[in-house]
Coordinates of C-alpha atoms and ligand atoms in Angstrom, one line a residue:
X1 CA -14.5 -6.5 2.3
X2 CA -11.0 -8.0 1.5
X3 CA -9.7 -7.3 -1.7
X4 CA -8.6 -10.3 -4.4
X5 CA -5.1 -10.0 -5.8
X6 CA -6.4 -8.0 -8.8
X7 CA -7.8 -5.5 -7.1
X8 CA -4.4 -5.0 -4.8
X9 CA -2.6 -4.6 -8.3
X10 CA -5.0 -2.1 -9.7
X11 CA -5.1 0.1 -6.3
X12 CA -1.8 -0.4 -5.4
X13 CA -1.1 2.3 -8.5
X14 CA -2.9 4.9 -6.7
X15 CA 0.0 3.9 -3.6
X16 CA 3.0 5.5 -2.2
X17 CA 4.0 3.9 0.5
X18 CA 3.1 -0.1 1.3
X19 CA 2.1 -0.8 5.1
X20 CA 3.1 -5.0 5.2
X21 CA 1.7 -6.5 8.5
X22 CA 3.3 -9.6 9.4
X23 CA 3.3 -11.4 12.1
X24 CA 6.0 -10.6 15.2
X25 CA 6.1 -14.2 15.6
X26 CA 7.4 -15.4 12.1
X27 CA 8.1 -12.5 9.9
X28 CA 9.9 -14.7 7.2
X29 CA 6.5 -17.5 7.3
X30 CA 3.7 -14.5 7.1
X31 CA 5.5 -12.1 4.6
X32 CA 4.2 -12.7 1.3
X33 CA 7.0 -12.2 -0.8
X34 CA 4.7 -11.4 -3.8
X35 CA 4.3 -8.2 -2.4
X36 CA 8.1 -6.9 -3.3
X37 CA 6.6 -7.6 -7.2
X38 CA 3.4 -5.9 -6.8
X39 CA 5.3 -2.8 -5.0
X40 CA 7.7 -1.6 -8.1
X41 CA 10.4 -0.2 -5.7
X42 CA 7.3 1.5 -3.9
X43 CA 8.8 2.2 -0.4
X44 CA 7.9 -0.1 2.3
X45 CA 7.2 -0.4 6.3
X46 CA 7.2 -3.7 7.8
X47 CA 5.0 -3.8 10.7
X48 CA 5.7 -6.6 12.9
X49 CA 2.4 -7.0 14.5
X50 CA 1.0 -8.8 17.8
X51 CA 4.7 -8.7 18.8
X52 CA 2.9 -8.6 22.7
X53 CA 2.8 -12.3 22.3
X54 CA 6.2 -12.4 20.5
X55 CA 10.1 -13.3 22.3
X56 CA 11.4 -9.3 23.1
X57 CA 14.7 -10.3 22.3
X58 CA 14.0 -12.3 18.9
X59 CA 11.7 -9.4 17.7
X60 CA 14.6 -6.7 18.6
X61 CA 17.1 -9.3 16.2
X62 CA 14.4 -9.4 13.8
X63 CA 14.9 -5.5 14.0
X64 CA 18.3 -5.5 13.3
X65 CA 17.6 -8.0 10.7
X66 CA 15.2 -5.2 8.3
X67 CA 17.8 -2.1 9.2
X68 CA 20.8 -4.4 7.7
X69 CA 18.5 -4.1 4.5
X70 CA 17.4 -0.9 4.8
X71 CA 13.5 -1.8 5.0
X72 CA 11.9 0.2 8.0
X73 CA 10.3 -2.2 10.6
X74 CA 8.4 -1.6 13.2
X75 CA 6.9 -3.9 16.5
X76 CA 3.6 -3.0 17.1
X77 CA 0.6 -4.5 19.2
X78 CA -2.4 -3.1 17.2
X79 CA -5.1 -4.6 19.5
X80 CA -3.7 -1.9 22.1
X81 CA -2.4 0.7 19.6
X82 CA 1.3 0.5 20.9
X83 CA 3.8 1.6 18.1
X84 CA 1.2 3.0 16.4
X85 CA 3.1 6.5 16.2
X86 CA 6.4 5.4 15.3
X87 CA 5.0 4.1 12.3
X88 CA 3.1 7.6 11.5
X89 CA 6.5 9.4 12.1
X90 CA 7.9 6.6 9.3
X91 CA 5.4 7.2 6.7
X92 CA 6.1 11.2 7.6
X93 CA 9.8 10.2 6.5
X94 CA 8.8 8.3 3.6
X95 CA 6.4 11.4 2.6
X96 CA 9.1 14.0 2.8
X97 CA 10.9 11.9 0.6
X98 CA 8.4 11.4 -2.0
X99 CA 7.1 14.4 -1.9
X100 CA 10.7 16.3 -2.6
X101 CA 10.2 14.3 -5.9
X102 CA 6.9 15.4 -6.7
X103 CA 7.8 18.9 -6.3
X104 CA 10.8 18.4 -8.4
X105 CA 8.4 17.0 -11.2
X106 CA 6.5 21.0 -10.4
X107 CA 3.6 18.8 -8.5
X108 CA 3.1 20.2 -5.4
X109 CA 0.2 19.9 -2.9
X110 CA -0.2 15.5 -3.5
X111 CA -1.4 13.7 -0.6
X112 CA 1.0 10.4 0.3
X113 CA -1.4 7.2 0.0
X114 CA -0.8 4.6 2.1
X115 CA -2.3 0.9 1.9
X116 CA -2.1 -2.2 4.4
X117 CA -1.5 -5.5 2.8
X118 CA -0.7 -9.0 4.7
X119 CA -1.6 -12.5 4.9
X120 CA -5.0 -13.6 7.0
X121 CA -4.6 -12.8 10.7
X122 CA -1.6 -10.9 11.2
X123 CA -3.9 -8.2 12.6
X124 CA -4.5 -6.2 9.3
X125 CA -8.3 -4.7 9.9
X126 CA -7.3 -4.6 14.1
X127 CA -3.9 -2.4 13.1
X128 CA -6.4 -0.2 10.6
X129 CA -9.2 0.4 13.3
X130 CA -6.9 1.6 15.8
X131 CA -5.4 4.1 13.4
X132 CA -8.7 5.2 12.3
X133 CA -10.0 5.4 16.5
X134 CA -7.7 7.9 16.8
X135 CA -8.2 9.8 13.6
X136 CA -12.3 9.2 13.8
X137 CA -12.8 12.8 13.4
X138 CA -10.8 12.6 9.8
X139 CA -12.0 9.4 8.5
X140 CA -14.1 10.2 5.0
X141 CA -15.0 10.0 1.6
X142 CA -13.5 11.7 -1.0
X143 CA -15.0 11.4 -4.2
X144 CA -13.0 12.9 -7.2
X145 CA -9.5 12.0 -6.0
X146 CA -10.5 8.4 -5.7
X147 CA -14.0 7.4 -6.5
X148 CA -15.5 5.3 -4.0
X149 CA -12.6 4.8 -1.8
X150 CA -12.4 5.3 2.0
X151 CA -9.6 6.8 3.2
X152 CA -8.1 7.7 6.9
X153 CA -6.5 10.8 6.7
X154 CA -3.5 10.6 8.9
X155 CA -2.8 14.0 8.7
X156 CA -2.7 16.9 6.1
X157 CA -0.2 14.8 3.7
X158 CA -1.1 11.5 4.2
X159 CA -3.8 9.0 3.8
X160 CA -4.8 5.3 4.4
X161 CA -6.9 3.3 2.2
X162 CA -9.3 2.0 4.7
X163 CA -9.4 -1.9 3.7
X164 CA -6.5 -4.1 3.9
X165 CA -5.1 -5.9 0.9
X166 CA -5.3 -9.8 1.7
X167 CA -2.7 -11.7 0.1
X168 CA -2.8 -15.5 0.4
X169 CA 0.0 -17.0 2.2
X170 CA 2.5 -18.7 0.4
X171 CA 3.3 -22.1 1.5
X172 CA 6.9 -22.7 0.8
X173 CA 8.1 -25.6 2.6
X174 CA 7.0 -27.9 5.1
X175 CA 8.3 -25.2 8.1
X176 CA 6.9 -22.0 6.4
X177 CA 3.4 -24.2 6.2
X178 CA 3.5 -25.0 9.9
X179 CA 4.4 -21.9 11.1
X180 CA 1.7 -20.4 8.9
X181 CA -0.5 -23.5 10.2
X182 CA 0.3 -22.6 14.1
X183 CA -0.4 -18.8 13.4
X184 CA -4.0 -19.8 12.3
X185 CA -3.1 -18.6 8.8
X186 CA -4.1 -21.3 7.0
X187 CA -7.6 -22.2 6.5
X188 CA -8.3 -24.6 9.1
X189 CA -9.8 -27.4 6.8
X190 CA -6.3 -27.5 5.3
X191 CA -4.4 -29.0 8.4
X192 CA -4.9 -32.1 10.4
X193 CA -4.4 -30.3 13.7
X194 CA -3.5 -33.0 15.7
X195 CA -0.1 -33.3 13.5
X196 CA 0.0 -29.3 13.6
X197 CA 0.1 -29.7 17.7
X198 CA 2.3 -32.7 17.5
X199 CA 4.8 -30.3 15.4
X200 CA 4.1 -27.6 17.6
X201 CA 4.2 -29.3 20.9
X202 CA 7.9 -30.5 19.3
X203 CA 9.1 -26.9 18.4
X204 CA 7.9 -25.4 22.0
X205 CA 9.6 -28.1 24.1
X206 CA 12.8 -27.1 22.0
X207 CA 13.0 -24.0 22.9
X208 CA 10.3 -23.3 25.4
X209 CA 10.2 -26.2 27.7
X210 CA 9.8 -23.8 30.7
X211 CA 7.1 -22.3 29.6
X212 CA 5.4 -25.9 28.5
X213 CA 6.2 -27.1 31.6
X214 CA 4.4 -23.8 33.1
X215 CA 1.4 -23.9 31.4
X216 CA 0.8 -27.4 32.1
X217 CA 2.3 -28.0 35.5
X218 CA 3.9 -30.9 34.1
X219 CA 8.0 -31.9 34.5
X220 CA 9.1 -32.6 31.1
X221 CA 13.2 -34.0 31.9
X222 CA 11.0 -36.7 34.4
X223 CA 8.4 -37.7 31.4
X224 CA 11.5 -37.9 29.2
X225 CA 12.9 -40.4 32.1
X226 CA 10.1 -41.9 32.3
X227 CA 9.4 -42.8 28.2
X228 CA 13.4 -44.1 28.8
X229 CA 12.8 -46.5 31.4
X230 CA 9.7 -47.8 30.0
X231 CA 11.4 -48.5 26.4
X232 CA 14.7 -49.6 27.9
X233 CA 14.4 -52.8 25.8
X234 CA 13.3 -51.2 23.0
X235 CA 14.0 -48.1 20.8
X236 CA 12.7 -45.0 21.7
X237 CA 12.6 -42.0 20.0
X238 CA 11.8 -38.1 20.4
X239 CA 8.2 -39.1 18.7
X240 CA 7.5 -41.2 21.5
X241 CA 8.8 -38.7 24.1
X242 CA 6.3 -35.8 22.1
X243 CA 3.6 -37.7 22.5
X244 CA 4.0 -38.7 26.1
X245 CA 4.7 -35.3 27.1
X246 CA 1.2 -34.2 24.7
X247 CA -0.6 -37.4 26.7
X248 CA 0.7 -36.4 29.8
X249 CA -1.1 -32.8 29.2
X250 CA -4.2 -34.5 28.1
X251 CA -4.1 -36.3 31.7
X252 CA -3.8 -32.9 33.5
X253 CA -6.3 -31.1 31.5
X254 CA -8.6 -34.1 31.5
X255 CA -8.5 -34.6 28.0
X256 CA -9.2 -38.3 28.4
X257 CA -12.0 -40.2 26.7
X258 CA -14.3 -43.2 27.9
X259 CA -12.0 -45.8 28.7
X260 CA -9.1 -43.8 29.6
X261 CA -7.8 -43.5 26.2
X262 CA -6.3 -40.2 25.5
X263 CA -9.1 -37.8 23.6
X264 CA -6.1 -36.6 21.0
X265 CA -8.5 -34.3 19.2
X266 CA -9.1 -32.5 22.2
X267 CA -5.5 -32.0 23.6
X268 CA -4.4 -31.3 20.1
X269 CA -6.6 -28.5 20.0
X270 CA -6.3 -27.3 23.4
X271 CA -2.7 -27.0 22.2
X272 CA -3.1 -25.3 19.8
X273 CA -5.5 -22.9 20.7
X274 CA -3.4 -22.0 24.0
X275 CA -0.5 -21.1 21.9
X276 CA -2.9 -19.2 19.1
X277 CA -4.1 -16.9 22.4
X278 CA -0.3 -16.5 23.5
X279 CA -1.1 -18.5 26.9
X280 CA 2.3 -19.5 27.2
X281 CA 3.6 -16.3 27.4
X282 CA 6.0 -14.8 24.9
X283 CA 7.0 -17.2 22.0
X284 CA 8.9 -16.5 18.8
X285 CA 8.6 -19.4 16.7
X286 CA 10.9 -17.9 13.9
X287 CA 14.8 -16.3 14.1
X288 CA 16.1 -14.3 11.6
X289 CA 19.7 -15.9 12.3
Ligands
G4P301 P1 -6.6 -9.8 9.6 O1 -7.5 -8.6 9.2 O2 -5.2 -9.6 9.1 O3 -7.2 -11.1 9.0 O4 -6.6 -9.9 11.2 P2 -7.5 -9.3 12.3 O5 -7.3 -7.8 12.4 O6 -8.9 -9.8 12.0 O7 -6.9 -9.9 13.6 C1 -6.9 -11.4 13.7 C2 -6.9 -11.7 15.2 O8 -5.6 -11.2 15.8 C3 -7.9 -11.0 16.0 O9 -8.3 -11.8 17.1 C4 -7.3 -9.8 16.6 O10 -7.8 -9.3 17.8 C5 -5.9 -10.4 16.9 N1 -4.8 -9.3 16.9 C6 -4.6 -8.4 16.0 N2 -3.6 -7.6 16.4 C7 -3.1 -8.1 17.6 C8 -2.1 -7.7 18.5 O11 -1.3 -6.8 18.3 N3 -1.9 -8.5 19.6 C9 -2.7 -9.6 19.8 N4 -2.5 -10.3 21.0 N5 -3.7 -9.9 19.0 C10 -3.9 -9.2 17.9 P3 -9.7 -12.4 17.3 O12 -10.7 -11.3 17.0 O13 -9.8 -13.0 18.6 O14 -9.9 -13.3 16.2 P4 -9.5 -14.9 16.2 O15 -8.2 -15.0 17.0 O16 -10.7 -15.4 17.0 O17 -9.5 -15.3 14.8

């Protein structure tokens, strides 16, 4: 069960330390930046999750990007349970430190509670079941410190509330709501996907032609060409040179309806699910510079 904003509130004040999964892809679109208010200076990990379908070199800048503000941030791929360890050794950090203040208050012996909060499907219940895989054998109840609650007992100091806070995404603008749209974070009767792939498509053949061009087997500078001659007595712009190249994919992958008209449901969503499954290989669709 995912828990409603009231309930994050009310167990966020047994928390110490906030676990926020985004998404390696667009850190900036999937962080909800409610959470800084419901945290009240609580200390913080970013997890940057499903970074295996993420650009290496964006996610290291995005890196840089949290140290320059002194918010720990971590790539992680929880499907496979990389990175899963540096971000025990970072709530161990974030323990010592709370704990010194505890024991300067005279409390000694507390446990460090941890809690996972994010937006839908950055990964938060995939990151939680790989933590508690490997801790199986310490995975329990314990009624009378927290009644009711689950909790994944990292080790002797530490433990993990066992279900992820789910915060809604917040749309922002226009490019925070298509990144969000692309990441399959937004309920899917909210988006007219064949708009969300146009946008897409436009985005990927910016700054990923090669691996368009790749996926598709299709040579995107001769479509452009192409869309040029055609339209040489008329104007011509990069809408018409998206949707030849989205057409063009259509014709490969036989997206193509009675007739011969282009099925643009279909190739949208083709689109759209090839980048959601990372078959393009590693794409970063958001910079921190
Ligand atoms: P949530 O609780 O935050 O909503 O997310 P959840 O764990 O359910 O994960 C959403 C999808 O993302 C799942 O795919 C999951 O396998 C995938 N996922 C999670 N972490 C990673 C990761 O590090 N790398 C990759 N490549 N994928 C990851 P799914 O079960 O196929 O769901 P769906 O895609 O069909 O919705």
């Amino acid at each position: 069960m995912k828990k409603t904003k009231e309930q994050i509130i009310k167990d966020l004040k047994l928390i110490d330390i906030i676990i926020e999964i985004v998404d390696a892809r667009a850190p900036k679109s999937t962080q909800n930046p409610d959470v800084q208010e419901y945290s009240k200076n609580k200390p913080k990990i970013v997890v940057l999750n499903k970074s295996d379908l993420a650009d290496e070199n964006i996610t290291s800048a995005w890196i840089k990007y949290y140290s320059t503000q002194s918010i720990p941030c971590i790539k992680v791929e929880a499907t496979t349970g990389k990175g899963l360890s540096e971000v025990i050794n970072q709530i161990k950090i974030l323990y010592k430190e709370i704990s010194s203040k505890y024991i300067e208050k005279g409390r000694t012996g507390r446990t460090a509670k941890v809690m996972v909060l994010g937006i839908p499907n950055v990964g938060k219940s995939t990151f939680i079941n790989s933590l508690a895989k490997r801790n199986i054998a310490k995975v329990g109840n314990m009624p009378g410190v927290t009644k009711g609650k689950q909790w994944i007992k990292i080790d002797d100091n530490i433990e993990l509330m066992d279900t992820p806070g789910m915060l809604w995404p917040k749309l922002g603008n226009t490019v925070v709501a298509n990144n969000l749209a692309y990441l399959n974070s937004i309920g899917q009767n909210a988006v007219d996907n064949e708009e969300i792939a146009y946008e897409l498509l436009k985005l990927l053949v910016k700054n990923y032609k090669e691996h368009v061009e790749k996926r598709y087997n299709i040579d995107i500078s001769s479509i452009e060409k192409n869309v040029e001659i055609n339209n040489k007595e008329n104007d011509y712009n990069e809408y018409d040179v998206i949707l030849e190249i989205r057409d063009e994919i259509a014709r490969k992958k036989g997206a193509i309806l009675s007739g011969g008209r282009i099925n643009e449901q279909k190739v949208s969503d083709m689109i759209l699910s090839d980048f959601r499954a990372g078959k393009f290989g590693r794409i970063s669709i958001e910079r921190p510079y």
